mmCIF file of C-alpha atoms and ligand atoms in Angstrom:
data_model
loop_
_atom_site.group_PDB
_atom_site.id
_atom_site.type_symbol
_atom_site.label_atom_id
_atom_site.label_comp_id
_atom_site.label_asym_id
_atom_site.label_seq_id
_atom_site.Cartn_x
_atom_site.Cartn_y
_atom_site.Cartn_z
ATOM 1 C CA MET A 1 33.460 3.684 -2.063
ATOM 2 C CA ASN A 2 36.420 1.300 -2.684
ATOM 3 C CA GLU A 3 36.774 1.007 -6.728
ATOM 4 C CA LEU A 4 37.850 -2.551 -6.150
ATOM 5 C CA ASP A 5 34.745 -3.834 -4.402
ATOM 6 C CA ARG A 6 32.359 -2.324 -6.379
ATOM 7 C CA ASN A 7 30.927 -5.372 -7.847
ATOM 8 C CA PHE A 8 27.134 -4.580 -7.087
ATOM 9 C CA ILE A 9 27.404 -1.174 -8.701
ATOM 10 C CA ASN A 10 29.457 -2.518 -11.651
ATOM 11 C CA ALA A 11 26.366 -4.877 -12.276
ATOM 12 C CA LEU A 12 24.365 -2.268 -12.080
ATOM 13 C CA ASN A 13 26.369 -0.395 -14.716
ATOM 14 C CA ARG A 14 25.676 -3.521 -16.940
ATOM 15 C CA LYS A 15 29.279 -4.845 -16.932
ATOM 16 C CA VAL A 16 29.826 -8.754 -17.338
ATOM 17 C CA GLN A 17 31.659 -9.994 -14.311
ATOM 18 C CA LYS A 18 32.926 -13.396 -13.462
ATOM 19 C CA THR A 19 31.462 -13.613 -9.948
ATOM 20 C CA PRO A 20 28.218 -11.727 -9.736
ATOM 21 C CA PRO A 21 27.216 -9.709 -6.734
ATOM 22 C CA VAL A 22 24.820 -11.400 -4.306
ATOM 23 C CA TRP A 23 22.335 -10.130 -1.725
ATOM 24 C CA ILE A 24 19.028 -11.672 -1.039
ATOM 25 C CA MET A 25 15.638 -10.053 -0.291
ATOM 26 C CA ARG A 26 14.758 -9.954 3.375
ATOM 27 C CA GLN A 27 18.233 -10.895 4.258
ATOM 28 C CA ALA A 28 17.644 -9.697 7.595
ATOM 29 C CA GLY A 29 14.722 -11.593 9.120
ATOM 30 C CA ARG A 30 13.429 -14.317 11.194
ATOM 31 C CA TYR A 31 15.376 -17.051 9.591
ATOM 32 C CA LEU A 32 18.494 -15.678 11.653
ATOM 33 C CA PRO A 33 18.774 -16.506 15.426
ATOM 34 C CA GLU A 34 20.535 -13.069 16.024
ATOM 35 C CA TYR A 35 17.700 -11.318 14.388
ATOM 36 C CA ARG A 36 15.155 -13.076 16.545
ATOM 37 C CA LYS A 37 17.266 -12.213 19.744
ATOM 38 C CA VAL A 38 16.799 -8.611 19.060
ATOM 39 C CA ARG A 39 13.249 -8.834 17.857
ATOM 40 C CA SER A 40 12.336 -10.452 21.116
ATOM 41 C CA ASN A 41 12.921 -7.223 22.967
ATOM 42 C CA PHE A 42 9.988 -5.426 21.049
ATOM 43 C CA LYS A 43 6.403 -6.142 21.166
ATOM 44 C CA ASN A 44 5.594 -4.109 18.271
ATOM 45 C CA PHE A 45 7.496 -4.466 15.034
ATOM 46 C CA LEU A 46 7.109 -0.936 14.042
ATOM 47 C CA ASP A 47 8.708 0.318 17.471
ATOM 48 C CA MET A 48 11.656 -1.555 16.440
ATOM 49 C CA CYS A 49 11.852 -0.090 13.177
ATOM 50 C CA LYS A 50 11.608 3.460 14.807
ATOM 51 C CA THR A 51 15.064 2.704 16.892
ATOM 52 C CA PRO A 52 17.606 3.414 14.414
ATOM 53 C CA GLU A 53 20.446 1.971 16.787
ATOM 54 C CA VAL A 54 18.840 -1.212 16.467
ATOM 55 C CA CYS A 55 18.142 -1.166 12.557
ATOM 56 C CA CYS A 56 21.718 -0.364 12.025
ATOM 57 C CA GLU A 57 22.723 -3.488 13.997
ATOM 58 C CA LEU A 58 20.018 -5.793 11.970
ATOM 59 C CA VAL A 59 21.253 -4.230 8.529
ATOM 60 C CA LEU A 60 24.715 -5.412 9.708
ATOM 61 C CA GLN A 61 23.772 -9.013 11.062
ATOM 62 C CA PRO A 62 23.698 -10.883 7.570
ATOM 63 C CA ILE A 63 26.579 -8.896 6.175
ATOM 64 C CA GLN A 64 28.798 -9.793 9.168
ATOM 65 C CA ARG A 65 27.359 -13.545 8.640
ATOM 66 C CA TYR A 66 27.552 -13.858 4.928
ATOM 67 C CA ASP A 67 29.753 -10.984 3.589
ATOM 68 C CA PHE A 68 26.832 -10.275 1.119
ATOM 69 C CA ASP A 69 27.718 -7.708 -1.855
ATOM 70 C CA ALA A 70 24.867 -5.149 -0.541
ATOM 71 C CA ALA A 71 23.120 -4.089 2.631
ATOM 72 C CA ILE A 72 19.661 -3.121 2.589
ATOM 73 C CA ILE A 73 18.130 -0.534 5.187
ATOM 74 C CA PHE A 74 16.110 -2.313 7.888
ATOM 75 C CA SER A 75 12.888 -0.906 7.867
ATOM 76 C CA ASP A 76 9.386 -1.906 6.404
ATOM 77 C CA ILE A 77 7.298 -0.775 3.129
ATOM 78 C CA LEU A 78 4.204 0.203 5.622
ATOM 79 C CA THR A 79 6.226 3.185 7.058
ATOM 80 C CA ILE A 80 4.508 5.461 4.662
ATOM 81 C CA PRO A 81 0.967 4.495 5.306
ATOM 82 C CA ASP A 82 1.951 4.785 8.854
ATOM 83 C CA ALA A 83 2.768 8.334 8.430
ATOM 84 C CA LEU A 84 -0.195 9.177 6.562
ATOM 85 C CA GLY A 85 -2.293 8.495 9.706
ATOM 86 C CA LEU A 86 -3.585 4.875 8.849
ATOM 87 C CA GLY A 87 -2.467 3.478 12.171
ATOM 88 C CA VAL A 88 -0.204 0.439 11.054
ATOM 89 C CA SER A 89 0.664 -2.098 13.584
ATOM 90 C CA PHE A 90 1.854 -5.586 13.407
ATOM 91 C CA VAL A 91 0.328 -8.439 15.045
ATOM 92 C CA GLU A 92 1.885 -11.566 16.008
ATOM 93 C CA GLY A 93 0.961 -14.371 13.419
ATOM 94 C CA LYS A 94 -1.455 -11.783 11.441
ATOM 95 C CA GLY A 95 0.895 -9.101 9.896
ATOM 96 C CA PRO A 96 0.087 -5.719 9.504
ATOM 97 C CA ILE A 97 -3.145 -4.398 10.648
ATOM 98 C CA PHE A 98 -4.516 -0.839 9.774
ATOM 99 C CA SER A 99 -6.604 0.940 12.398
ATOM 100 C CA ASN A 100 -7.696 3.719 9.780
ATOM 101 C CA PRO A 101 -7.878 1.923 6.567
ATOM 102 C CA ILE A 102 -9.026 3.625 3.132
ATOM 103 C CA ARG A 103 -12.630 2.207 2.987
ATOM 104 C CA ARG A 104 -14.619 5.200 1.219
ATOM 105 C CA PRO A 105 -13.608 7.897 -1.428
ATOM 106 C CA GLU A 106 -13.870 10.286 1.554
ATOM 107 C CA ASP A 107 -11.203 8.577 3.589
ATOM 108 C CA ILE A 108 -8.872 9.791 0.858
ATOM 109 C CA SER A 109 -9.879 13.387 1.239
ATOM 110 C CA ASN A 110 -8.970 13.101 5.001
ATOM 111 C CA ILE A 111 -5.579 11.776 4.813
ATOM 112 C CA ALA A 112 -3.237 14.054 6.303
ATOM 113 C CA ASP A 113 -0.394 15.617 4.002
ATOM 114 C CA PHE A 114 2.533 13.490 4.017
ATOM 115 C CA ASN A 115 5.354 15.067 6.218
ATOM 116 C CA PRO A 116 8.708 13.579 5.079
ATOM 117 C CA GLU A 117 10.292 14.444 8.379
ATOM 118 C CA SER A 118 8.033 12.050 10.196
ATOM 119 C CA LEU A 119 9.911 9.198 8.718
ATOM 120 C CA ASP A 120 13.279 10.771 10.229
ATOM 121 C CA TYR A 121 13.806 7.403 12.164
ATOM 122 C CA VAL A 122 14.376 5.842 8.669
ATOM 123 C CA TYR A 123 17.052 8.337 7.372
ATOM 124 C CA THR A 124 18.715 8.105 10.786
ATOM 125 C CA THR A 125 18.994 4.489 10.293
ATOM 126 C CA ALA A 126 20.462 5.133 6.804
ATOM 127 C CA GLU A 127 23.037 7.528 8.266
ATOM 128 C CA LEU A 128 24.170 5.310 11.039
ATOM 129 C CA THR A 129 24.316 2.328 9.051
ATOM 130 C CA ARG A 130 26.141 4.202 6.309
ATOM 131 C CA LYS A 131 28.742 5.026 9.089
ATOM 132 C CA GLU A 132 29.153 1.435 10.336
ATOM 133 C CA LEU A 133 29.040 -0.252 7.053
ATOM 134 C CA ASP A 134 32.114 -0.932 5.407
ATOM 135 C CA THR A 135 33.071 1.661 2.464
ATOM 136 C CA SER A 136 33.234 -1.322 0.013
ATOM 137 C CA ILE A 137 29.338 -2.182 0.411
ATOM 138 C CA PRO A 138 26.771 -0.355 -0.943
ATOM 139 C CA LEU A 139 23.661 0.272 0.876
ATOM 140 C CA ILE A 140 19.920 -0.147 -0.565
ATOM 141 C CA GLY A 141 17.088 2.016 0.526
ATOM 142 C CA PHE A 142 13.706 1.277 -0.561
ATOM 143 C CA SER A 143 9.980 1.873 -0.696
ATOM 144 C CA GLY A 144 7.054 -0.071 -1.796
ATOM 145 C CA SER A 145 5.163 0.734 -5.075
ATOM 146 C CA PRO A 146 2.298 3.184 -5.022
ATOM 147 C CA TRP A 147 -0.031 0.322 -6.008
ATOM 148 C CA THR A 148 1.378 -1.980 -3.129
ATOM 149 C CA LEU A 149 1.107 0.511 -0.905
ATOM 150 C CA ALA A 150 -2.511 1.172 -1.768
ATOM 151 C CA ALA A 151 -3.604 -2.198 -1.674
ATOM 152 C CA TYR A 152 -2.387 -2.650 2.028
ATOM 153 C CA SER A 153 -3.844 0.628 2.708
ATOM 154 C CA ILE A 154 -7.264 -0.192 1.488
ATOM 155 C CA GLU A 155 -7.584 -3.828 2.539
ATOM 156 C CA GLY A 156 -6.446 -2.804 5.753
ATOM 157 C CA SER A 157 -4.222 -5.834 6.359
ATOM 158 C CA SER A 158 -2.592 -8.700 4.481
ATOM 159 C CA SER A 159 -5.206 -10.958 2.437
ATOM 160 C CA LYS A 160 -4.988 -13.835 0.105
ATOM 161 C CA ASN A 161 -7.136 -11.902 -2.779
ATOM 162 C CA PHE A 162 -7.504 -8.531 -1.335
ATOM 163 C CA ASP A 163 -11.000 -8.658 -2.602
ATOM 164 C CA LEU A 164 -11.910 -5.349 -1.087
ATOM 165 C CA THR A 165 -8.917 -3.405 -2.703
ATOM 166 C CA LYS A 166 -10.172 -4.850 -6.022
ATOM 167 C CA SER A 167 -13.867 -3.650 -5.713
ATOM 168 C CA PHE A 168 -12.514 -0.258 -4.430
ATOM 169 C CA ILE A 169 -10.519 0.147 -7.875
ATOM 170 C CA GLU A 170 -13.326 -0.970 -9.816
ATOM 171 C CA ASN A 171 -16.291 1.138 -7.856
ATOM 172 C CA HIS A 172 -13.807 4.449 -7.382
ATOM 173 C CA SER A 173 -11.379 4.460 -10.125
ATOM 174 C CA LEU A 174 -10.787 8.184 -9.961
ATOM 175 C CA ASP A 175 -10.490 8.145 -5.982
ATOM 176 C CA ALA A 176 -7.934 5.223 -6.404
ATOM 177 C CA HIS A 177 -6.087 7.086 -8.944
ATOM 178 C CA ARG A 178 -6.225 10.112 -6.583
ATOM 179 C CA PHE A 179 -4.512 7.849 -3.617
ATOM 180 C CA LEU A 180 -1.972 6.490 -5.982
ATOM 181 C CA GLU A 181 -0.725 10.198 -6.851
ATOM 182 C CA ILE A 182 -0.419 10.896 -2.957
ATOM 183 C CA LEU A 183 1.422 7.819 -2.703
ATOM 184 C CA THR A 184 3.700 8.470 -5.614
ATOM 185 C CA ASP A 185 4.812 11.867 -4.306
ATOM 186 C CA ALA A 186 5.307 10.550 -0.780
ATOM 187 C CA CYS A 187 7.667 7.745 -2.244
ATOM 188 C CA PHE A 188 9.339 10.211 -4.255
ATOM 189 C CA GLU A 189 10.169 12.640 -1.057
ATOM 190 C CA TYR A 190 10.947 9.583 1.263
ATOM 191 C CA LEU A 191 13.544 8.031 -1.315
ATOM 192 C CA LYS A 192 14.936 11.394 -1.856
ATOM 193 C CA ARG A 193 15.824 12.036 1.982
ATOM 194 C CA GLN A 194 17.057 8.228 1.949
ATOM 195 C CA ILE A 195 19.565 9.066 -0.733
ATOM 196 C CA ILE A 196 20.397 12.461 1.083
ATOM 197 C CA SER A 197 20.979 10.454 4.200
ATOM 198 C CA GLY A 198 23.735 7.909 2.485
ATOM 199 C CA VAL A 199 21.763 5.118 0.718
ATOM 200 C CA ASP A 200 23.609 4.221 -2.746
ATOM 201 C CA VAL A 201 20.706 2.499 -4.392
ATOM 202 C CA ILE A 202 17.111 2.170 -4.323
ATOM 203 C CA GLN A 203 14.896 -0.570 -4.877
ATOM 204 C CA ILE A 204 11.199 -0.362 -5.232
ATOM 205 C CA PHE A 205 9.171 -3.616 -4.086
ATOM 206 C CA ASP A 206 5.590 -4.145 -6.103
ATOM 207 C CA SER A 207 4.886 -7.182 -4.077
ATOM 208 C CA TRP A 208 1.096 -7.029 -5.036
ATOM 209 C CA ALA A 209 1.775 -6.778 -8.701
ATOM 210 C CA ASN A 210 0.161 -10.147 -9.151
ATOM 211 C CA LEU A 211 -3.220 -8.802 -8.154
ATOM 212 C CA LEU A 212 -4.023 -6.893 -11.206
ATOM 213 C CA SER A 213 -4.733 -8.055 -14.786
ATOM 214 C CA ASP A 214 -2.516 -7.116 -17.394
ATOM 215 C CA GLN A 215 -4.484 -3.837 -18.492
ATOM 216 C CA GLN A 216 -5.124 -3.082 -14.886
ATOM 217 C CA TYR A 217 -1.195 -3.311 -14.233
ATOM 218 C CA LEU A 218 -0.551 -0.820 -16.740
ATOM 219 C CA GLU A 219 -2.995 1.666 -15.733
ATOM 220 C CA TYR A 220 -2.872 1.065 -11.726
ATOM 221 C CA SER A 221 0.570 0.302 -11.051
ATOM 222 C CA LEU A 222 3.099 0.691 -13.723
ATOM 223 C CA LYS A 223 1.906 3.953 -14.632
ATOM 224 C CA TYR A 224 2.811 5.462 -11.062
ATOM 225 C CA ILE A 225 6.205 3.565 -10.854
ATOM 226 C CA LYS A 226 7.018 5.263 -14.171
ATOM 227 C CA LYS A 227 6.001 8.828 -12.457
ATOM 228 C CA LEU A 228 8.086 7.844 -9.438
ATOM 229 C CA LEU A 229 11.127 6.753 -11.586
ATOM 230 C CA ASP A 230 10.724 9.972 -13.834
ATOM 231 C CA LYS A 231 10.585 12.347 -10.654
ATOM 232 C CA LEU A 232 13.865 10.516 -9.378
ATOM 233 C CA SER A 233 15.483 11.060 -12.790
ATOM 234 C CA LYS A 234 14.482 14.732 -12.755
ATOM 235 C CA ASP A 235 15.599 15.720 -9.143
ATOM 236 C CA PRO A 236 19.540 17.089 -9.305
ATOM 237 C CA ILE A 237 19.825 15.195 -5.927
ATOM 238 C CA THR A 238 18.359 11.669 -6.711
ATOM 239 C CA CYS A 239 19.276 11.422 -10.545
ATOM 240 C CA LYS A 240 22.335 9.623 -10.204
ATOM 241 C CA THR A 241 21.114 6.862 -7.841
ATOM 242 C CA PRO A 242 20.849 3.460 -9.510
ATOM 243 C CA THR A 243 16.963 1.887 -9.073
ATOM 244 C CA ILE A 244 15.948 -1.445 -9.147
ATOM 245 C CA LEU A 245 12.367 -2.681 -9.650
ATOM 246 C CA PHE A 246 10.862 -5.915 -8.095
ATOM 247 C CA ALA A 247 7.412 -6.959 -9.023
ATOM 248 C CA ARG A 248 5.654 -10.035 -8.086
ATOM 249 C CA GLU A 249 4.294 -12.145 -10.690
ATOM 250 C CA PRO A 250 2.921 -9.215 -13.015
ATOM 251 C CA LYS A 251 0.616 -10.349 -15.551
ATOM 252 C CA CYS A 252 1.911 -7.870 -18.320
ATOM 253 C CA ASN A 253 4.368 -8.726 -20.756
ATOM 254 C CA LEU A 254 8.067 -8.498 -19.684
ATOM 255 C CA ASN A 255 8.708 -5.881 -22.400
ATOM 256 C CA GLU A 256 6.673 -3.235 -20.490
ATOM 257 C CA PHE A 257 9.521 -3.252 -17.691
ATOM 258 C CA LYS A 258 12.284 -1.859 -20.058
ATOM 259 C CA LEU A 259 11.463 1.267 -18.658
ATOM 260 C CA ASN A 260 13.740 4.765 -19.054
ATOM 261 C CA ASN A 261 15.507 5.614 -15.937
ATOM 262 C CA LEU A 262 15.511 2.061 -14.117
ATOM 263 C CA SER A 263 18.717 0.404 -13.953
ATOM 264 C CA CYS A 264 17.709 -3.144 -12.910
ATOM 265 C CA TYR A 265 14.749 -5.474 -13.178
ATOM 266 C CA GLY A 266 14.248 -7.870 -10.300
ATOM 267 C CA MET A 267 12.851 -11.183 -11.425
ATOM 268 C CA TYR A 268 10.261 -12.820 -9.732
ATOM 269 C CA THR A 269 11.040 -16.785 -9.019
ATOM 270 C CA SER A 270 8.432 -17.733 -11.833
ATOM 271 C CA ILE A 271 10.254 -15.887 -15.125
ATOM 272 C CA TYR A 272 12.385 -18.059 -17.169
ATOM 273 C CA PRO A 273 15.743 -16.430 -17.302
ATOM 274 C CA SER A 274 16.310 -17.127 -20.988
ATOM 275 C CA ASN A 275 12.961 -15.142 -21.589
ATOM 276 C CA ALA A 276 14.443 -12.121 -19.713
ATOM 277 C CA ILE A 277 17.681 -12.346 -21.025
ATOM 278 C CA ASN A 278 15.915 -12.409 -24.739
ATOM 279 C CA ILE A 279 13.532 -9.601 -23.792
ATOM 280 C CA PHE A 280 15.942 -7.062 -21.916
ATOM 281 C CA GLU A 281 19.090 -7.591 -24.320
ATOM 282 C CA GLY A 282 21.484 -5.923 -22.105
ATOM 283 C CA SER A 283 19.386 -2.764 -21.692
ATOM 284 C CA HIS A 284 19.048 -3.330 -18.006
ATOM 285 C CA ALA A 285 20.869 -5.443 -15.387
ATOM 286 C CA LEU A 286 18.972 -8.146 -14.045
ATOM 287 C CA GLN A 287 18.545 -9.497 -10.702
ATOM 288 C CA GLY A 288 17.113 -12.657 -9.182
ATOM 289 C CA ASN A 289 15.646 -15.072 -9.192
ATOM 290 C CA LEU A 290 16.346 -18.678 -7.438
ATOM 291 C CA ASP A 291 13.290 -19.817 -5.800
ATOM 292 C CA PRO A 292 13.777 -19.489 -2.165
ATOM 293 C CA LYS A 293 12.012 -22.823 -1.558
ATOM 294 C CA ILE A 294 15.308 -24.352 -3.004
ATOM 295 C CA LEU A 295 16.899 -23.548 0.350
ATOM 296 C CA LEU A 296 14.684 -26.178 1.797
ATOM 297 C CA ASP A 297 16.702 -28.966 0.019
ATOM 298 C CA GLU A 298 20.127 -30.633 0.344
ATOM 299 C CA ASP A 299 23.299 -28.952 -0.123
ATOM 300 C CA ALA A 300 23.981 -30.662 -3.428
ATOM 301 C CA ILE A 301 20.681 -29.490 -4.931
ATOM 302 C CA ILE A 302 21.032 -26.233 -3.677
ATOM 303 C CA LYS A 303 24.656 -25.885 -5.181
ATOM 304 C CA GLU A 304 23.273 -27.466 -8.603
ATOM 305 C CA THR A 305 20.601 -25.224 -8.919
ATOM 306 C CA VAL A 306 22.756 -22.191 -8.327
ATOM 307 C CA LEU A 307 25.152 -23.075 -10.705
ATOM 308 C CA LYS A 308 22.659 -23.834 -13.229
ATOM 309 C CA LEU A 309 21.281 -20.127 -12.782
ATOM 310 C CA LEU A 310 24.919 -18.740 -12.847
ATOM 311 C CA SER A 311 25.602 -20.285 -16.228
ATOM 312 C CA LYS A 312 22.519 -18.937 -17.758
ATOM 313 C CA PHE A 313 23.565 -15.307 -16.884
ATOM 314 C CA LYS A 314 27.238 -15.776 -17.424
ATOM 315 C CA ASN A 315 27.519 -13.521 -20.268
ATOM 316 C CA TYR A 316 24.860 -11.381 -19.340
ATOM 317 C CA PRO A 317 26.116 -7.637 -19.093
ATOM 318 C CA GLY A 318 24.881 -6.655 -15.439
ATOM 319 C CA TYR A 319 23.665 -9.655 -13.360
ATOM 320 C CA ILE A 320 22.716 -9.599 -9.705
ATOM 321 C CA PHE A 321 22.232 -12.832 -7.888
ATOM 322 C CA ASN A 322 19.175 -12.947 -5.500
ATOM 323 C CA LEU A 323 16.293 -14.816 -4.984
ATOM 324 C CA GLY A 324 12.880 -14.489 -6.744
ATOM 325 C CA HIS A 325 11.416 -13.508 -3.743
ATOM 326 C CA GLY A 326 11.889 -12.728 0.096
ATOM 327 C CA ILE A 327 13.586 -15.447 2.164
ATOM 328 C CA THR A 328 11.122 -17.283 4.504
ATOM 329 C CA PRO A 329 11.664 -17.687 8.258
ATOM 330 C CA ASP A 330 11.765 -21.581 7.829
ATOM 331 C CA ILE A 331 15.029 -21.454 6.054
ATOM 332 C CA ASN A 332 18.186 -22.922 7.898
ATOM 333 C CA PRO A 333 20.902 -20.078 7.778
ATOM 334 C CA ASP A 334 23.566 -22.563 6.930
ATOM 335 C CA LYS A 335 21.895 -22.999 3.659
ATOM 336 C CA VAL A 336 22.300 -19.327 2.893
ATOM 337 C CA LYS A 337 25.963 -19.922 3.297
ATOM 338 C CA VAL A 338 25.975 -22.834 0.844
ATOM 339 C CA LEU A 339 24.594 -20.745 -1.611
ATOM 340 C CA VAL A 340 26.844 -17.875 -1.221
ATOM 341 C CA ASP A 341 30.051 -20.402 -1.235
ATOM 342 C CA ALA A 342 28.716 -21.607 -4.607
ATOM 343 C CA ILE A 343 28.519 -18.285 -6.199
ATOM 344 C CA ARG A 344 31.883 -17.090 -5.189
ATOM 345 C CA GLU A 345 33.346 -20.860 -6.162
ATOM 346 C CA PHE A 346 31.765 -20.357 -9.609
ATOM 347 C CA GLY A 347 33.827 -16.956 -10.458
ATOM 348 C CA SER A 348 37.209 -18.102 -8.904
HETATM 349 O O1 1CP B 401 7.750 -9.997 13.363
HETATM 350 C C1 1CP B 401 8.757 -9.875 12.721
HETATM 351 O O2 1CP B 401 9.916 -9.835 12.893
HETATM 352 C C2 1CP B 401 8.532 -9.023 11.180
HETATM 353 C C3 1CP B 401 9.188 -9.631 10.283
HETATM 354 C C4 1CP B 401 9.111 -8.344 9.080
HETATM 355 C C5 1CP B 401 10.471 -7.991 9.018
HETATM 356 C C6 1CP B 401 11.957 -8.729 9.290
HETATM 357 C C7 1CP B 401 8.446 -7.196 8.464
HETATM 358 C C8 1CP B 401 7.076 -7.514 8.860
HETATM 359 N N1 1CP B 401 9.017 -6.598 7.710
HETATM 360 C C9 1CP B 401 10.462 -6.825 7.951
HETATM 361 C C10 1CP B 401 11.417 -6.069 7.306
HETATM 362 C C11 1CP B 401 11.360 -5.615 6.008
HETATM 363 N N2 1CP B 401 10.198 -5.667 5.239
HETATM 364 C C12 1CP B 401 12.561 -5.454 5.174
HETATM 365 C C13 1CP B 401 13.802 -5.180 5.713
HETATM 366 C C14 1CP B 401 14.571 -6.486 5.799
HETATM 367 C C15 1CP B 401 15.513 -6.972 4.754
HETATM 368 O O3 1CP B 401 15.119 -6.875 3.756
HETATM 369 O O4 1CP B 401 16.782 -7.243 5.123
HETATM 370 C C16 1CP B 401 12.075 -5.169 3.846
HETATM 371 C C17 1CP B 401 13.187 -4.762 2.724
HETATM 372 C C18 1CP B 401 10.818 -5.258 3.926
HETATM 373 C C19 1CP B 401 10.043 -5.141 2.948
HETATM 374 C C20 1CP B 401 8.337 -5.438 2.790
HETATM 375 N N3 1CP B 401 7.628 -5.498 3.900
HETATM 376 C C21 1CP B 401 7.739 -6.170 1.875
HETATM 377 C C22 1CP B 401 8.266 -6.154 0.449
HETATM 378 C C23 1CP B 401 9.214 -7.495 0.297
HETATM 379 C C24 1CP B 401 8.706 -8.666 -0.340
HETATM 380 O O5 1CP B 401 8.717 -9.708 0.550
HETATM 381 O O6 1CP B 401 7.585 -8.725 -0.929
HETATM 382 C C25 1CP B 401 6.470 -6.545 2.144
HETATM 383 C C26 1CP B 401 5.351 -6.796 1.301
HETATM 384 C C27 1CP B 401 6.171 -5.910 3.459
HETATM 385 C C28 1CP B 401 5.081 -6.032 4.295
HETATM 386 C C29 1CP B 401 5.277 -7.154 5.555
HETATM 387 N N4 1CP B 401 6.151 -6.229 6.617
HETATM 388 C C30 1CP B 401 6.208 -7.419 7.372
HETATM 389 C C31 1CP B 401 5.591 -8.457 6.815
HETATM 390 C C32 1CP B 401 5.127 -9.942 7.663
HETATM 391 C C33 1CP B 401 4.986 -8.134 5.900
HETATM 392 C C34 1CP B 401 4.070 -8.983 4.752
HETATM 393 C C35 1CP B 401 2.523 -9.083 5.069
HETATM 394 C C36 1CP B 401 2.070 -9.784 4.121
HETATM 395 O O7 1CP B 401 2.108 -11.234 4.144
HETATM 396 O O8 1CP B 401 1.181 -9.175 3.341
#
């Protein structure tokens, strides 16, 4: 990587910078017309994820349009449950559907061993993209957290309340833990191979952190995120790769996220910046957390809100601008340009 353009890596190394790096969660996706055009060639979304040349093109689309400071592999968090034989497909308007969800403890015993090679298509995407991407732009690899993957696998689809998942962990706690161990090992092997294939940074998405109470969160999610980070830190191949954790509205105290072996905490929309700054005190880089809905507003409001957020983190050692959750399909792509310009003007 070019030393001059390492904004994103500098932030992960907790350096104060005049202009923070910016990327946005779900930056390649349905809000972009160029994405929708490519997407229309595939009936099943996962078939598109299994075509590395196409995924590489999709990674580059938002970089070409906005000159973001980081790129993220185009794939999905549900590749692991699919590789475990749970039969994931994406149904238009319904989201992911599992043909073999985990409904009984026996279903866990019957899960196929995770074969990391079965996700070769993701590693090929990483290799191709690393070759095509400007050397100055870091490439982010990712996985879901073990808990978030378990929630989809047990529920068998997305859901508002994930009631099946909640009753499964209450009625079969030991089995749930057994499943979370399997997922933790799979996430480690998967992320390790992404790193071997050229990704520079790892992000873990705990998108269903909000389902659990404070105590449950520590027991069913954070415990396994810690295990995963610990494994990554102990392996000579993965130990140097910076790590980011994004958790959606976790109920536990923010202090719990001052984790060893974590480089950066990704703040969900509802977190007050001043609170995060006071708690983390520079121990970790911070990423986030503009409410994606602001992008539905007028340009002047977007600018004003972005500048407010930037001024809060001005002296924080290691700040990465991002949204507080993924960008939604209803956003006008021009609004993202307004956001990026406001950030770049701030530091110049
Ligand atoms: O039909 C389509 O075009 C599918 C839309 C889509 C896209 C663009 C899905 C289905 N996945 C993705 C790509 C994706 N997913 C990326 C790479 C693109 C990028 O970020 O630039 C990433 C990082 C993800 C991660 C992901 N998938 C998360 C974590 C992020 C978050 O928003 O919290 C989650 C929860 C998923 C599951 C998923 N995949 C797709 C959908 C519609 C969903 C959500 C289902 C639900 O509401 O529960």
